[in-house]
């Protein structure tokens, strides 16, 4: 995919134009495709792919590790 944003993941630096670490789902729309991907750091991204190229329209923060209670440490 070719990125039209020319940026990188703010959490780990993975280039937006690189292949995503994992494609979660892909949906065809009237104007192209919506692709939900997961970055190598775990950030969930929504990518729009259409005649203009690819752009990331939203991304989450990476998941945080679960906190252990004092009883389970």
mmCIF file of C-alpha atoms in Angstrom:
data_model
loop_
_atom_site.group_PDB
_atom_site.id
_atom_site.type_symbol
_atom_site.label_atom_id
_atom_site.label_comp_id
_atom_site.label_asym_id
_atom_site.label_seq_id
_atom_site.Cartn_x
_atom_site.Cartn_y
_atom_site.Cartn_z
ATOM 1 C CA UNK A 1 0.000 0.000 0.000
ATOM 2 C CA UNK A 2 1.222 3.482 -0.738
ATOM 3 C CA UNK A 3 0.631 6.013 1.998
ATOM 4 C CA UNK A 4 -0.575 9.484 1.112
ATOM 5 C CA UNK A 5 0.286 10.741 4.604
ATOM 6 C CA UNK A 6 4.043 10.139 4.523
ATOM 7 C CA UNK A 7 4.184 9.643 8.285
ATOM 8 C CA UNK A 8 4.984 6.890 10.739
ATOM 9 C CA UNK A 9 3.349 5.366 13.783
ATOM 10 C CA UNK A 10 3.834 7.853 16.644
ATOM 11 C CA UNK A 11 4.126 4.962 19.107
ATOM 12 C CA UNK A 12 6.872 2.865 17.472
ATOM 13 C CA UNK A 13 7.986 4.611 14.268
ATOM 14 C CA UNK A 14 6.757 1.924 11.833
ATOM 15 C CA UNK A 15 6.337 3.717 8.458
ATOM 16 C CA UNK A 16 2.723 4.196 7.380
ATOM 17 C CA UNK A 17 3.698 3.231 3.821
ATOM 18 C CA UNK A 18 5.073 -0.153 4.904
ATOM 19 C CA UNK A 19 2.963 -3.277 4.921
ATOM 20 C CA UNK A 20 0.922 -3.510 8.117
ATOM 21 C CA UNK A 21 1.976 -6.015 10.738
ATOM 22 C CA UNK A 22 -1.488 -7.653 10.674
ATOM 23 C CA UNK A 23 -4.647 -7.085 8.626
ATOM 24 C CA UNK A 24 -7.575 -7.474 11.023
ATOM 25 C CA UNK A 25 -10.384 -6.985 8.485
ATOM 26 C CA UNK A 26 -11.004 -5.563 5.033
ATOM 27 C CA UNK A 27 -14.292 -4.099 3.765
ATOM 28 C CA UNK A 28 -15.241 -2.937 0.281
ATOM 29 C CA UNK A 29 -17.001 0.419 0.135
ATOM 30 C CA UNK A 30 -18.525 2.389 -2.732
ATOM 31 C CA UNK A 31 -15.307 4.391 -3.065
ATOM 32 C CA UNK A 32 -12.636 1.784 -2.300
ATOM 33 C CA UNK A 33 -11.702 -0.252 0.768
ATOM 34 C CA UNK A 34 -11.604 0.242 4.518
ATOM 35 C CA UNK A 35 -8.839 -1.839 6.080
ATOM 36 C CA UNK A 36 -8.441 -2.338 9.832
ATOM 37 C CA UNK A 37 -4.817 -3.176 10.627
ATOM 38 C CA UNK A 38 -2.647 -3.678 13.672
ATOM 39 C CA UNK A 39 0.825 -2.139 13.845
ATOM 40 C CA UNK A 40 3.791 -4.088 15.233
ATOM 41 C CA UNK A 41 3.397 -2.197 18.522
ATOM 42 C CA UNK A 42 -0.269 -3.217 18.792
ATOM 43 C CA UNK A 43 -1.853 0.080 17.697
ATOM 44 C CA UNK A 44 -5.129 -0.504 15.821
ATOM 45 C CA UNK A 45 -5.365 1.546 12.609
ATOM 46 C CA UNK A 46 -8.141 2.328 10.147
ATOM 47 C CA UNK A 47 -6.814 2.690 6.593
ATOM 48 C CA UNK A 48 -8.785 4.007 3.638
ATOM 49 C CA UNK A 49 -7.607 2.747 0.241
ATOM 50 C CA UNK A 50 -9.102 4.482 -2.797
ATOM 51 C CA UNK A 51 -8.121 6.157 -6.067
ATOM 52 C CA UNK A 52 -5.997 8.666 -4.087
ATOM 53 C CA UNK A 53 -3.876 5.938 -2.461
ATOM 54 C CA UNK A 54 -3.802 4.844 1.175
ATOM 55 C CA UNK A 55 -4.228 7.011 4.237
ATOM 56 C CA UNK A 56 -4.626 6.238 7.912
ATOM 57 C CA UNK A 57 -7.652 8.061 9.248
ATOM 58 C CA UNK A 58 -7.504 6.844 12.851
ATOM 59 C CA UNK A 59 -5.183 4.932 15.161
ATOM 60 C CA UNK A 60 -5.302 3.869 18.783
ATOM 61 C CA UNK A 61 -2.588 3.733 21.367
ATOM 62 C CA UNK A 62 -0.916 0.352 21.833
ATOM 63 C CA UNK A 63 -2.545 -1.868 24.441
ATOM 64 C CA UNK A 64 -1.179 -1.557 27.940
ATOM 65 C CA UNK A 65 -0.089 -4.676 29.786
ATOM 66 C CA UNK A 66 -2.583 -5.837 32.414
ATOM 67 C CA UNK A 67 -1.807 -4.742 35.956
ATOM 68 C CA UNK A 68 -1.221 -7.496 38.426
ATOM 69 C CA UNK A 69 -2.871 -7.299 41.789
ATOM 70 C CA UNK A 70 -0.572 -7.553 44.818
ATOM 71 C CA UNK A 71 -1.992 -11.015 45.540
ATOM 72 C CA UNK A 72 -0.814 -12.382 42.161
ATOM 73 C CA UNK A 73 2.720 -10.959 42.213
#
